mmCIF file of C-alpha atoms in Angstrom:
data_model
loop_
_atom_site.group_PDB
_atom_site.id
_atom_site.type_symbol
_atom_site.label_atom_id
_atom_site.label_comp_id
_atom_site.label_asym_id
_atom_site.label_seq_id
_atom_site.Cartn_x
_atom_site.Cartn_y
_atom_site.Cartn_z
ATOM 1 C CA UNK A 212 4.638 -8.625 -21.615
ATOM 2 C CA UNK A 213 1.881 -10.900 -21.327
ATOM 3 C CA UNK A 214 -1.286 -10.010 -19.250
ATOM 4 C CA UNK A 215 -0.854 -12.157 -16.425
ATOM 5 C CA UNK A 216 2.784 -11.262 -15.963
ATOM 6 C CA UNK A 217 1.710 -7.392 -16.147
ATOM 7 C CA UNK A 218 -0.971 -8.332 -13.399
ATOM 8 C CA UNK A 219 1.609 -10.178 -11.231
ATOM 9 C CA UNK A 220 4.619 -7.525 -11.338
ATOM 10 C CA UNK A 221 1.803 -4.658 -10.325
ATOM 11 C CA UNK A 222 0.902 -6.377 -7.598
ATOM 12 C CA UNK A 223 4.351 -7.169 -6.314
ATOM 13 C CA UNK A 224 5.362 -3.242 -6.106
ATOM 14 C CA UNK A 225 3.835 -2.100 -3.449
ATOM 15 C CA UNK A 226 3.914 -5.326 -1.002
ATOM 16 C CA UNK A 227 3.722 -2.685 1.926
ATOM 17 C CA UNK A 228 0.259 -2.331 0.656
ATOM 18 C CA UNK A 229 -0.326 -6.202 1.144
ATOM 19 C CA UNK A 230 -0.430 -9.080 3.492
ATOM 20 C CA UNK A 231 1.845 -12.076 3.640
ATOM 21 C CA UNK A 232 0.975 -15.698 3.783
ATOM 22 C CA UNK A 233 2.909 -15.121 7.217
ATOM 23 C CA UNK A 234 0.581 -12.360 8.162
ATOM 24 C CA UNK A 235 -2.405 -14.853 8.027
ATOM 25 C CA UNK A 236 -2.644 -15.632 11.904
ATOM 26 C CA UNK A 237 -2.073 -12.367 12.658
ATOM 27 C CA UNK A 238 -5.170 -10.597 11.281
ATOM 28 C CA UNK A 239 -8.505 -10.922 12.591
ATOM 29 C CA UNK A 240 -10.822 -13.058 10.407
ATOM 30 C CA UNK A 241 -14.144 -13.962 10.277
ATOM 31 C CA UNK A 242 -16.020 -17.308 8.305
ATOM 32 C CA UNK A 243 -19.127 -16.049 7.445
ATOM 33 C CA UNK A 244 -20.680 -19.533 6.362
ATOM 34 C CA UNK A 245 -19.412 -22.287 7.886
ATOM 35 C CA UNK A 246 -21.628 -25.494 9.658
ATOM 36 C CA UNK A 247 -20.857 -26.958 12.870
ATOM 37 C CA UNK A 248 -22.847 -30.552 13.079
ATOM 38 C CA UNK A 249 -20.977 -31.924 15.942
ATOM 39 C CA UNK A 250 -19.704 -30.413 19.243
ATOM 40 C CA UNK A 251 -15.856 -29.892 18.208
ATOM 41 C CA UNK A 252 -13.499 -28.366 20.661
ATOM 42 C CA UNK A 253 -10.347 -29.161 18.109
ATOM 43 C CA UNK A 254 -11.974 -26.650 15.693
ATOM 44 C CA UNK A 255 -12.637 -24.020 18.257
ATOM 45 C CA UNK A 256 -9.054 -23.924 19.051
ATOM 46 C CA UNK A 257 -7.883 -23.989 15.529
ATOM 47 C CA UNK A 258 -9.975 -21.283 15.166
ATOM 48 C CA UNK A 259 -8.649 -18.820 18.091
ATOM 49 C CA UNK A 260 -5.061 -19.918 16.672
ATOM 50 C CA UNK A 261 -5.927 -18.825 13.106
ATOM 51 C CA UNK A 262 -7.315 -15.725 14.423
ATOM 52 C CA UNK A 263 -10.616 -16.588 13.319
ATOM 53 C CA UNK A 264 -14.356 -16.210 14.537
ATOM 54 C CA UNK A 265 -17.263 -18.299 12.453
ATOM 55 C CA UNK A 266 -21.109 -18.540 12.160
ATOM 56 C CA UNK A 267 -22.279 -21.925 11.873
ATOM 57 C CA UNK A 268 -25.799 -21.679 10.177
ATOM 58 C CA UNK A 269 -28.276 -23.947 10.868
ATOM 59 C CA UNK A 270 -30.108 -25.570 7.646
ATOM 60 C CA UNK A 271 -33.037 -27.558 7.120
ATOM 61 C CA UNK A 272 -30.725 -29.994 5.158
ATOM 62 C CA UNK A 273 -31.703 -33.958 4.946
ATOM 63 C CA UNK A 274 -28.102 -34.691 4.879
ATOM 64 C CA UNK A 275 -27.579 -32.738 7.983
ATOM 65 C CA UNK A 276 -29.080 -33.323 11.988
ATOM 66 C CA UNK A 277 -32.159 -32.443 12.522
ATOM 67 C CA UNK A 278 -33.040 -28.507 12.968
ATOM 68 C CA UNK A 279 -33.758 -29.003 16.678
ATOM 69 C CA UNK A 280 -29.885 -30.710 17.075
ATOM 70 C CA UNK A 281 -28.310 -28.662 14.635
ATOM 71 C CA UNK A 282 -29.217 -25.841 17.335
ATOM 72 C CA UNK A 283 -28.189 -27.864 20.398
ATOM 73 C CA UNK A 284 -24.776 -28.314 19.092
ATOM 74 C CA UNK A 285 -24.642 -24.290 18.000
ATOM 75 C CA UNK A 286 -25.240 -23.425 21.357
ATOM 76 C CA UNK A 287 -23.227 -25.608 22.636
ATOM 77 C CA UNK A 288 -20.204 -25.118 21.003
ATOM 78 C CA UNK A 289 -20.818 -20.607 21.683
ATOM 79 C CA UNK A 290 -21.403 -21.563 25.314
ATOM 80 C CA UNK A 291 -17.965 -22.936 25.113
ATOM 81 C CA UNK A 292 -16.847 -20.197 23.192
ATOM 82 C CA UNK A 293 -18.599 -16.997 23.279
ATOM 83 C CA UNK A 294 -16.020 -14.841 21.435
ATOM 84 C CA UNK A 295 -15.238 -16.988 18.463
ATOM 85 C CA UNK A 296 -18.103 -18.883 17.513
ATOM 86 C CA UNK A 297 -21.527 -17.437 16.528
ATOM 87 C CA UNK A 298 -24.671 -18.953 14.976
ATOM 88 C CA UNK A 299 -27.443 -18.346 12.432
ATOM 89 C CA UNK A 300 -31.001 -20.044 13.069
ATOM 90 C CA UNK A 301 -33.732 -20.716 10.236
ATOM 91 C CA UNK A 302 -37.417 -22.231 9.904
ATOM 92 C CA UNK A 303 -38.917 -24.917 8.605
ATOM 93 C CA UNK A 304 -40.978 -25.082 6.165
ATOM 94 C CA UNK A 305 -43.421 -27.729 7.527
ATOM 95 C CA UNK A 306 -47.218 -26.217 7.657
ATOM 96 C CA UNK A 307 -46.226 -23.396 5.583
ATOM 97 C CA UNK A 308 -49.285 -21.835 3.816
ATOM 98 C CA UNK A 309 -51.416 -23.454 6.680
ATOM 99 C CA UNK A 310 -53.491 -20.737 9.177
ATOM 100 C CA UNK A 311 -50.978 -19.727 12.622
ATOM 101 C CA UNK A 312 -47.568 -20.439 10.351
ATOM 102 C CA UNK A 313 -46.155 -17.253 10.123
ATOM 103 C CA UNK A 314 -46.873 -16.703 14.139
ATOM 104 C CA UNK A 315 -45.555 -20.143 14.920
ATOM 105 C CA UNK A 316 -42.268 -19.012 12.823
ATOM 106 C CA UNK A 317 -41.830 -16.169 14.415
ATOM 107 C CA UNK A 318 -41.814 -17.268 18.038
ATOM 108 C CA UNK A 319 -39.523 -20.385 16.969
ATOM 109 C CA UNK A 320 -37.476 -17.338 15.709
ATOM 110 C CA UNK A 321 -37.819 -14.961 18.624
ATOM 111 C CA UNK A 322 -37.175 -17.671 20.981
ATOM 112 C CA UNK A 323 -33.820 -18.714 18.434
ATOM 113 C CA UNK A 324 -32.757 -14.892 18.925
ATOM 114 C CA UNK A 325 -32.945 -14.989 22.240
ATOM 115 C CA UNK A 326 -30.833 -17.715 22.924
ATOM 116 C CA UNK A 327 -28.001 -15.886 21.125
ATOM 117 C CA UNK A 328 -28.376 -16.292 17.132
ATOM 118 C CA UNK A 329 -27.724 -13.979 15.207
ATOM 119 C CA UNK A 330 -29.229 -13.808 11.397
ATOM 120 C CA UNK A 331 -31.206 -16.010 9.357
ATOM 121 C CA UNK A 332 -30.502 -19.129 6.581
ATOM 122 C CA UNK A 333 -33.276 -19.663 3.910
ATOM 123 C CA UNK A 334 -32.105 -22.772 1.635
ATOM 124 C CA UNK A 335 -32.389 -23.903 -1.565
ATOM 125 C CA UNK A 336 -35.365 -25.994 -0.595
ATOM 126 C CA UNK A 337 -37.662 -22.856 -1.496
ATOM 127 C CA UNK A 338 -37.768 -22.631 -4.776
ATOM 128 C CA UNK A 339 -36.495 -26.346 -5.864
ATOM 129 C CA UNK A 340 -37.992 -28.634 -3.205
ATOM 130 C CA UNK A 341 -41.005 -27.091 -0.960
ATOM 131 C CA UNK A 342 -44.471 -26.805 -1.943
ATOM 132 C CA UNK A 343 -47.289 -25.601 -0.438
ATOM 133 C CA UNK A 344 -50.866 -27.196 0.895
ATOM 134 C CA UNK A 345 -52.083 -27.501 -2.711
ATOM 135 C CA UNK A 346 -48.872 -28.916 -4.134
ATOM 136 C CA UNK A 347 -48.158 -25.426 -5.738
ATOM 137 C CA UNK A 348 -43.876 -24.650 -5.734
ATOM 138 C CA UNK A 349 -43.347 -22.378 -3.368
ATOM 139 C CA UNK A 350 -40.506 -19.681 -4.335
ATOM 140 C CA UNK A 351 -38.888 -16.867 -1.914
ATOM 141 C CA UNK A 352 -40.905 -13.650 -3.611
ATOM 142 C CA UNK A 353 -44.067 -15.892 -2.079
ATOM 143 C CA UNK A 354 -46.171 -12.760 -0.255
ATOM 144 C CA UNK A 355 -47.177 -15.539 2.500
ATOM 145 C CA UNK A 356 -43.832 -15.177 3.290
ATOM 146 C CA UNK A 357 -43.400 -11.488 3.931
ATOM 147 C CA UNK A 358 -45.151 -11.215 7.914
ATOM 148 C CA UNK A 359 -41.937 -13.129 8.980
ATOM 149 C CA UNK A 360 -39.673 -11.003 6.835
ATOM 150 C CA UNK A 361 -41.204 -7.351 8.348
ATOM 151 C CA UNK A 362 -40.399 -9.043 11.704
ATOM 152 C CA UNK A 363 -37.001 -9.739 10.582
ATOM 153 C CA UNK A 364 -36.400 -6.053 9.314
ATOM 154 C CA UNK A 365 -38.375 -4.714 12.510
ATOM 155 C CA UNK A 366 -35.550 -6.428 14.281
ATOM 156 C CA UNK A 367 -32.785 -5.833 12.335
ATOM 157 C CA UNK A 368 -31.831 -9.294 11.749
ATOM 158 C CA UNK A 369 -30.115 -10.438 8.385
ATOM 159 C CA UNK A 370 -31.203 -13.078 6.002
ATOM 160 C CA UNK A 371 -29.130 -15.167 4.428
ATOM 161 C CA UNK A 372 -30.038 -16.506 1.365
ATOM 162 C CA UNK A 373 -28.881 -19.860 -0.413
ATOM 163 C CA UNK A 374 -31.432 -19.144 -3.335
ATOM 164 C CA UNK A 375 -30.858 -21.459 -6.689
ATOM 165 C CA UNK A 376 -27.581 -23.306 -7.382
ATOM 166 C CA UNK A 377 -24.564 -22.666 -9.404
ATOM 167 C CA UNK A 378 -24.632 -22.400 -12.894
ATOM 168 C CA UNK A 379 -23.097 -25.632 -14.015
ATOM 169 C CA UNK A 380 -26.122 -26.939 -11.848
ATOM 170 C CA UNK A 381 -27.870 -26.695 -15.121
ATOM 171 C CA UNK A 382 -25.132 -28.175 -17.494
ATOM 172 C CA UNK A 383 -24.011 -31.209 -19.157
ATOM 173 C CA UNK A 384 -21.321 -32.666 -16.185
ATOM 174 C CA UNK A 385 -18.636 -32.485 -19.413
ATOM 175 C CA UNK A 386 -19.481 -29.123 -19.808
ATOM 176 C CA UNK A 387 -19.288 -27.776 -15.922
ATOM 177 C CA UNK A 388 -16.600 -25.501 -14.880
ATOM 178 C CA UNK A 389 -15.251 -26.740 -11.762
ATOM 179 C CA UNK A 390 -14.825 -30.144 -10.746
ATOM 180 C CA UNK A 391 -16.452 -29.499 -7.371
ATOM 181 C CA UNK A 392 -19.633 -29.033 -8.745
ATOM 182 C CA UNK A 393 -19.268 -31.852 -10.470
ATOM 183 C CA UNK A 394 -18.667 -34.018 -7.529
ATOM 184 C CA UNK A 395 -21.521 -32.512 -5.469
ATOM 185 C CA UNK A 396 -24.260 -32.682 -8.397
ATOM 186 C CA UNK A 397 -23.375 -36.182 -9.298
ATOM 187 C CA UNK A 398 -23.422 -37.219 -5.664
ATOM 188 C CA UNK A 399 -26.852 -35.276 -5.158
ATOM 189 C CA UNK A 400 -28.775 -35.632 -8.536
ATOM 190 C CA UNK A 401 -32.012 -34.382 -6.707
ATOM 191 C CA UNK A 402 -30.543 -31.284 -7.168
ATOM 192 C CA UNK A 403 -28.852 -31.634 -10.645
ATOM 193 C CA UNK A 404 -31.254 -29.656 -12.433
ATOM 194 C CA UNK A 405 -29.950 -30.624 -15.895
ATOM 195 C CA UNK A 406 -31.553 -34.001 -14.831
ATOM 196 C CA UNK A 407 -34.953 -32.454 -14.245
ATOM 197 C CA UNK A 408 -35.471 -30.093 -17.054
ATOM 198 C CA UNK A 409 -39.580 -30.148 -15.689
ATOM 199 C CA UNK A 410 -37.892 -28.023 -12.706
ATOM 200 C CA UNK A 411 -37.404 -24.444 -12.791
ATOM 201 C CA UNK A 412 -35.405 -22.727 -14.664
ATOM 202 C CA UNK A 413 -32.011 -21.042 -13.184
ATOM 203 C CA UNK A 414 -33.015 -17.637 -14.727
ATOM 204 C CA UNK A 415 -36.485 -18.032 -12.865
ATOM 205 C CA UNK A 416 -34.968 -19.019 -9.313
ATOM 206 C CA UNK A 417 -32.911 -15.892 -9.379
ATOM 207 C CA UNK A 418 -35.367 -13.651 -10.848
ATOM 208 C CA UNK A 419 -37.817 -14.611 -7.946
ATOM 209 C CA UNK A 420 -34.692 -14.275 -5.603
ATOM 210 C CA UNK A 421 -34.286 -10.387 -7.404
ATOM 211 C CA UNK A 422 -38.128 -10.092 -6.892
ATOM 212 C CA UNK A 423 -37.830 -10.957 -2.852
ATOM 213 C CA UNK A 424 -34.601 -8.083 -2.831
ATOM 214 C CA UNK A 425 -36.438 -5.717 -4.492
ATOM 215 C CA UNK A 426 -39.835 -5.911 -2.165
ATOM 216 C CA UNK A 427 -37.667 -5.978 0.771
ATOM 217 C CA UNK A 428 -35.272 -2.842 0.510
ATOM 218 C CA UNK A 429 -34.662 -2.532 4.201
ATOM 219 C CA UNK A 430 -34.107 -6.430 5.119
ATOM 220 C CA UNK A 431 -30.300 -6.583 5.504
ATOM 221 C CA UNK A 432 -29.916 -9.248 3.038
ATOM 222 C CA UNK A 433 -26.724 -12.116 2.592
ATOM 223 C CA UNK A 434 -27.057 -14.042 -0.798
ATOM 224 C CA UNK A 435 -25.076 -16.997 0.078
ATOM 225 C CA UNK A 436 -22.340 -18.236 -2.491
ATOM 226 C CA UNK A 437 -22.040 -15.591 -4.404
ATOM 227 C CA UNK A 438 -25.695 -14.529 -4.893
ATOM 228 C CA UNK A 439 -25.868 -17.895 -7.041
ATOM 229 C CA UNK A 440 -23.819 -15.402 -9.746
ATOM 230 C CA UNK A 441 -20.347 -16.944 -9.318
ATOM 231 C CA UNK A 442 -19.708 -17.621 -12.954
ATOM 232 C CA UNK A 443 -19.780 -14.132 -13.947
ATOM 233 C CA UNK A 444 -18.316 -11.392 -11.785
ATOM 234 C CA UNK A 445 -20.176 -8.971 -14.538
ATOM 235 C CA UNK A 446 -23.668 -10.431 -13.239
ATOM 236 C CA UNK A 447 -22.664 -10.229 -9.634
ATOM 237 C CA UNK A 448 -21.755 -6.281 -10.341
ATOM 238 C CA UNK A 449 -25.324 -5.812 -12.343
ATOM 239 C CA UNK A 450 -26.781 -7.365 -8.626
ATOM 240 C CA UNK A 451 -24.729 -5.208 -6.597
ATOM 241 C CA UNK A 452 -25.539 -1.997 -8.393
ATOM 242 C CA UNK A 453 -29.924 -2.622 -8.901
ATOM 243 C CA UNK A 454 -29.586 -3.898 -4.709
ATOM 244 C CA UNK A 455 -27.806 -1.744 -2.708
ATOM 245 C CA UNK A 456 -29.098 -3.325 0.793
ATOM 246 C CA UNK A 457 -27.038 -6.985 -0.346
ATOM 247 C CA UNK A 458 -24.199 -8.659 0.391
ATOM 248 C CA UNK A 459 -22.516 -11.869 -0.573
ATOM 249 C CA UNK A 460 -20.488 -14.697 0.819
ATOM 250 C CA UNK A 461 -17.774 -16.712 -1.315
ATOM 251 C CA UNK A 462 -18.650 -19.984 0.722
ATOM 252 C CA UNK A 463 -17.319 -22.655 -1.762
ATOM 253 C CA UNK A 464 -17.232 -20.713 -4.582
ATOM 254 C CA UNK A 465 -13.755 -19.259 -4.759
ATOM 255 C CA UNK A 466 -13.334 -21.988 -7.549
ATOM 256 C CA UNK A 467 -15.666 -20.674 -9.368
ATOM 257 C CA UNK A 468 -14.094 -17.239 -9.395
ATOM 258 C CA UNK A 469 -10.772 -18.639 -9.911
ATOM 259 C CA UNK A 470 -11.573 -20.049 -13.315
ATOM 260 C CA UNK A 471 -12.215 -16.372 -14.002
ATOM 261 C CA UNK A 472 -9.133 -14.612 -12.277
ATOM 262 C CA UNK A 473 -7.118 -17.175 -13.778
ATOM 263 C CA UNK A 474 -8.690 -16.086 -17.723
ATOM 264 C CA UNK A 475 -8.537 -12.251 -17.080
ATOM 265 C CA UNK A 476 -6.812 -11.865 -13.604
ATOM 266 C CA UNK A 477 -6.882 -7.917 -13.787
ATOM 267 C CA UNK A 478 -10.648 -8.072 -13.871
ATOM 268 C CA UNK A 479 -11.768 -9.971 -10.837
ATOM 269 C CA UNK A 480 -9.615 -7.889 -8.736
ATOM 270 C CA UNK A 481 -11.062 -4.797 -10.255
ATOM 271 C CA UNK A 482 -14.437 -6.307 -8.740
ATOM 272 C CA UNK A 483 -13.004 -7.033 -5.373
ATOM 273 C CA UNK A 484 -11.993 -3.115 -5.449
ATOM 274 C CA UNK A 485 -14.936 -1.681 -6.394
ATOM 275 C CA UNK A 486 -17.242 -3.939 -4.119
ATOM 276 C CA UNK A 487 -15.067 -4.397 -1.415
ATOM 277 C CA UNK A 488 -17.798 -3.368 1.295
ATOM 278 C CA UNK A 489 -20.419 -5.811 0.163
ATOM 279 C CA UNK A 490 -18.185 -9.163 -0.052
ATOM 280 C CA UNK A 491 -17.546 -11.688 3.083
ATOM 281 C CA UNK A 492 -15.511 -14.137 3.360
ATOM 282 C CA UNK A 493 -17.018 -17.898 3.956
ATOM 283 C CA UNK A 494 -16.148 -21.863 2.897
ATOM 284 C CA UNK A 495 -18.812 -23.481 3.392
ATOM 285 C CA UNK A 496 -16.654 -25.962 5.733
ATOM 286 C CA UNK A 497 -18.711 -28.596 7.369
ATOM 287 C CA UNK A 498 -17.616 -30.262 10.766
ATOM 288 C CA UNK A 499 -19.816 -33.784 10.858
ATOM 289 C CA UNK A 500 -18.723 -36.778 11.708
ATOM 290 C CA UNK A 501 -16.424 -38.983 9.937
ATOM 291 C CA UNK A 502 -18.306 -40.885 7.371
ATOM 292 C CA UNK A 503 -16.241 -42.333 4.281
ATOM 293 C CA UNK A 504 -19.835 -43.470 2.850
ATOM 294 C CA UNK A 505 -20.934 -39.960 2.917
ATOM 295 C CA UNK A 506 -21.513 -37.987 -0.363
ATOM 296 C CA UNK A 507 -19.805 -34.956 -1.483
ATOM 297 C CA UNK A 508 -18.844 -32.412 1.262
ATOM 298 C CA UNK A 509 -17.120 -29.228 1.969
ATOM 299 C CA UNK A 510 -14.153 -30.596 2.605
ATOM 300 C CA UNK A 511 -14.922 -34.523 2.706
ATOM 301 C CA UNK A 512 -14.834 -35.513 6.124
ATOM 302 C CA UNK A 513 -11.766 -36.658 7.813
ATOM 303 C CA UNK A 514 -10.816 -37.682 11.691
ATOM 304 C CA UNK A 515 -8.860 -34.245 11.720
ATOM 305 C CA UNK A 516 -11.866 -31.564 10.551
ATOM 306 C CA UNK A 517 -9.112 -28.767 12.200
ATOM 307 C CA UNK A 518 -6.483 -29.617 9.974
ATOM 308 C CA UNK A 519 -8.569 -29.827 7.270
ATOM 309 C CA UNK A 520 -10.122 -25.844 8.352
ATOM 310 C CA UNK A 521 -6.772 -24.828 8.544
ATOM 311 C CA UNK A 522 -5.542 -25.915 4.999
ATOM 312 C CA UNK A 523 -8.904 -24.083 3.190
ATOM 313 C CA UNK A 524 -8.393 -21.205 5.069
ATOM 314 C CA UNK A 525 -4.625 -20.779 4.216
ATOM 315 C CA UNK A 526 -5.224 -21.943 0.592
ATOM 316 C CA UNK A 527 -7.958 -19.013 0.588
ATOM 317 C CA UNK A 528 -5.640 -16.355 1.914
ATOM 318 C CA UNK A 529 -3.162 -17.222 -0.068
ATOM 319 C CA UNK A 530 -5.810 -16.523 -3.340
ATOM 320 C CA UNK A 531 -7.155 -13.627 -1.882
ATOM 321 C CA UNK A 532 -4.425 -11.897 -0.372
ATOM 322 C CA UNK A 533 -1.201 -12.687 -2.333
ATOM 323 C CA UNK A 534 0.217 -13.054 -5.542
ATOM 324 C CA UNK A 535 1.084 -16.522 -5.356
ATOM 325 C CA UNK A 536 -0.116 -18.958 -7.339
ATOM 326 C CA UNK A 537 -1.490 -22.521 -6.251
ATOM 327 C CA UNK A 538 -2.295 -25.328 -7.140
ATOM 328 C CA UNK A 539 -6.447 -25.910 -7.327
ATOM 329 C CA UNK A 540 -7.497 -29.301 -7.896
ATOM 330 C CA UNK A 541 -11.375 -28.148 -9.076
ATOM 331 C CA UNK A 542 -10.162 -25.870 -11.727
ATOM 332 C CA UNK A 543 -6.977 -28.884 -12.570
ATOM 333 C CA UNK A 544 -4.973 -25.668 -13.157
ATOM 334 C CA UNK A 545 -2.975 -23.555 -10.873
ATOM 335 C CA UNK A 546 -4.695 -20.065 -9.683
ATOM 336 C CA UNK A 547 -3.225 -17.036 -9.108
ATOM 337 C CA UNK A 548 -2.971 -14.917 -6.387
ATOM 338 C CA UNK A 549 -5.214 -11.814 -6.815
ATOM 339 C CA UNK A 550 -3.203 -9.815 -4.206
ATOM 340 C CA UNK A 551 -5.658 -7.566 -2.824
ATOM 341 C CA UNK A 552 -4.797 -4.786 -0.936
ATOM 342 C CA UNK A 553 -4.470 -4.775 2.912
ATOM 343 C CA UNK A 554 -7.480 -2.254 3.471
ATOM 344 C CA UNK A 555 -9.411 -4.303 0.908
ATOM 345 C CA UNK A 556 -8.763 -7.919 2.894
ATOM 346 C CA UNK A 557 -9.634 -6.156 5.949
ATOM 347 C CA UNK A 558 -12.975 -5.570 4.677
ATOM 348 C CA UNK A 559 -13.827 -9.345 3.164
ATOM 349 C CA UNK A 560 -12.287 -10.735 6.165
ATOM 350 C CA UNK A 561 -13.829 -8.667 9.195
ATOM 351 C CA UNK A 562 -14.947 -5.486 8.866
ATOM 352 C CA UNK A 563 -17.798 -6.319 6.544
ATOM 353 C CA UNK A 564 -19.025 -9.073 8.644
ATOM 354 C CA UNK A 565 -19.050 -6.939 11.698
ATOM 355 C CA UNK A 566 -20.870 -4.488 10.099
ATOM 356 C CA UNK A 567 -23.619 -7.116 8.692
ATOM 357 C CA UNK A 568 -24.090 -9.142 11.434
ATOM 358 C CA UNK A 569 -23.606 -6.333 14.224
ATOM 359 C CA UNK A 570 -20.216 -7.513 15.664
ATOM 360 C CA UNK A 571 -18.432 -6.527 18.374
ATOM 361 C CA UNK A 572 -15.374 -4.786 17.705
ATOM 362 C CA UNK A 573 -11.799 -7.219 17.863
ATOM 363 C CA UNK A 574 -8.888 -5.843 19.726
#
């Protein structure tokens, strides 16, 4: 019997054990990472039909709205709907490494905090974009950055961390592993690092990143997509194990993983078993306006965002929580199901999210 089939008929003996693609609107769900760029009452009702609440995280982006708008709409769409939707703030980095920025960042946070958000988002901009006064890179391990950080861990807020990019960032597009990434990096080739080998390296971003964990041991800390280690669930464990105070979302990486599951299935699950308190479930979904013109997106943008929300978070059930396998257009291959146990799912899904982020129990 070959290894996948093994995997498959283990899985399917104990179904009491596991969920059903029918049980998916029946289980409270969170979406850890998800970005909310227009006021969108269609996906707030999707979402309290799916059984789903969501943080939209606010990013200083250039393809997004401006921070300041990127708030308004956050608060906007929780004032609508306090229970399902939630929101993450973050800083700019304008003035940073000038005298009165870490107190200016602080209040902008305070004041953020106060108006209902909940963590933190740090981008990909420190580390691959931002620089200081005197041109000098600035990376996340920077001490200048560690008065806003205490505060932060005074307050018990998390960070979330989009530190580096994924692995193929760095590759030959023949060689990447996902087709995804491929779309994304050839639509953005400011950040297609293989085009800038003067850049920094990926090992250096996420030793830096490691650096940041390390001096920060009680900052409740999120590293977004996978930590930035979604090619090798072996990496991801060495993280888990050397920081115990992390966690990780899958936003947009489940593709990623799935060229993995789908090589040695019995393996990634193993992972999801052993770490299943320190994983949250995320997509990455972004609600903007239509805009055929617009590059690569998580999904592309349509006139029906909801319908869209609601196909990626079926698709993603169906990977995580049964044993059927689907097509997967990035990988060009179908994926299995891994079939994770109920208690397991319960974890990615909600309980580790309320436990990050400080969530109200569901009923």
């Amino acid at each position: 019997m070959g290894v996948i089939a093994a995997f498959l008929l283990a899985g399917a003996a104990s179904t009491s054990a596991h969920y059903t693609e029918a049980d998916f609107a029946r289980v409270a769900k969170f979406d850890a990472h998800f970005h909310a760029n227009i006021e969108d009452k269609r996906f707030l009702a999707l979402a309290r039909r799916d059984r789903f609440e969501v943080l939209s995280i606010n990013v200083d982006y250039p393809d997004f709205p401006p921070l300041a708008q990127q708030a308004t709409i956050a608060r906007a769409m929780r004032a609508v709907d306090p229970v399902d939707f939630r929101y993450a703030t973050t800083f700019s980095m304008n003035g940073f490494g000038t005298p009165g920025w870490t107190e200016r960042t602080i209040a902008h946070l305070d004041a953020a905090f106060a108006r209902g958000a909940i963590a933190v988002k740090v981008w990909k901009n420190i580390g691959m974009v931002a620089t200081d006064p005197g041109g000098k890179r600035v990376f996340l391990d920077d001490p200048r950055f560690d008065g806003v950080m205490a505060h932060l861990e005074q307050r018990n807020i998390p960070l979330i961390a989009h530190q580096a990019e994924p692995k193929n960032c760095w590759l030959p597009l023949d060689q990447m592993t996902t087709d995804n990434d491929r779309a994304y990096f050839k639509a953005h080739p400011e950040y297609y690092m293989y085009l800038h080998p003067e850049e920094p390296s990926y090992e250096a971003l996420m030793a830096a990143r490691d650096r940041f964990v390390a001096r920060h041991p009680k900052l409740a800390f999120d590293g977004a997509h996978m930590a930035s280690l979604e090619w090798s669930v072996d990496e991801l464990a060495r993280f888990f194990d050397a920081y115990p105070n992390t966690v990780v979302d899958l936003a947009a990486r489940l593709s990623n993983l799935q060229v993995q599951s789908n090589a040695n299935p019995a393996k990634v699950r193993a992972f999801f078993v052993k770490y299943q308190d320190r994983i949250l479930y995320g997509t990455d979904l972004t609600d903007s306006p239509p805009d055929p013109a617009a590059r690569a997106q998580n999904p592309p943008a349509t006139n029906d965002f909801a319908r869209e929300a609601d196909r990626v978070w079926r698709a993603d059930w169906r990977y995580l929580a049964t044993s059927h396998a689907q097509r997967v257009d990035a990988i060009n291959a179908d994926a299995i199901g891994l079939n994770l146990p109920r208690a397991v799912i319960d974890k990615i899904y909600w309980q580790n999210a309320q436990r990050f982020f400080r969530l109200k129990q569901r009923s």
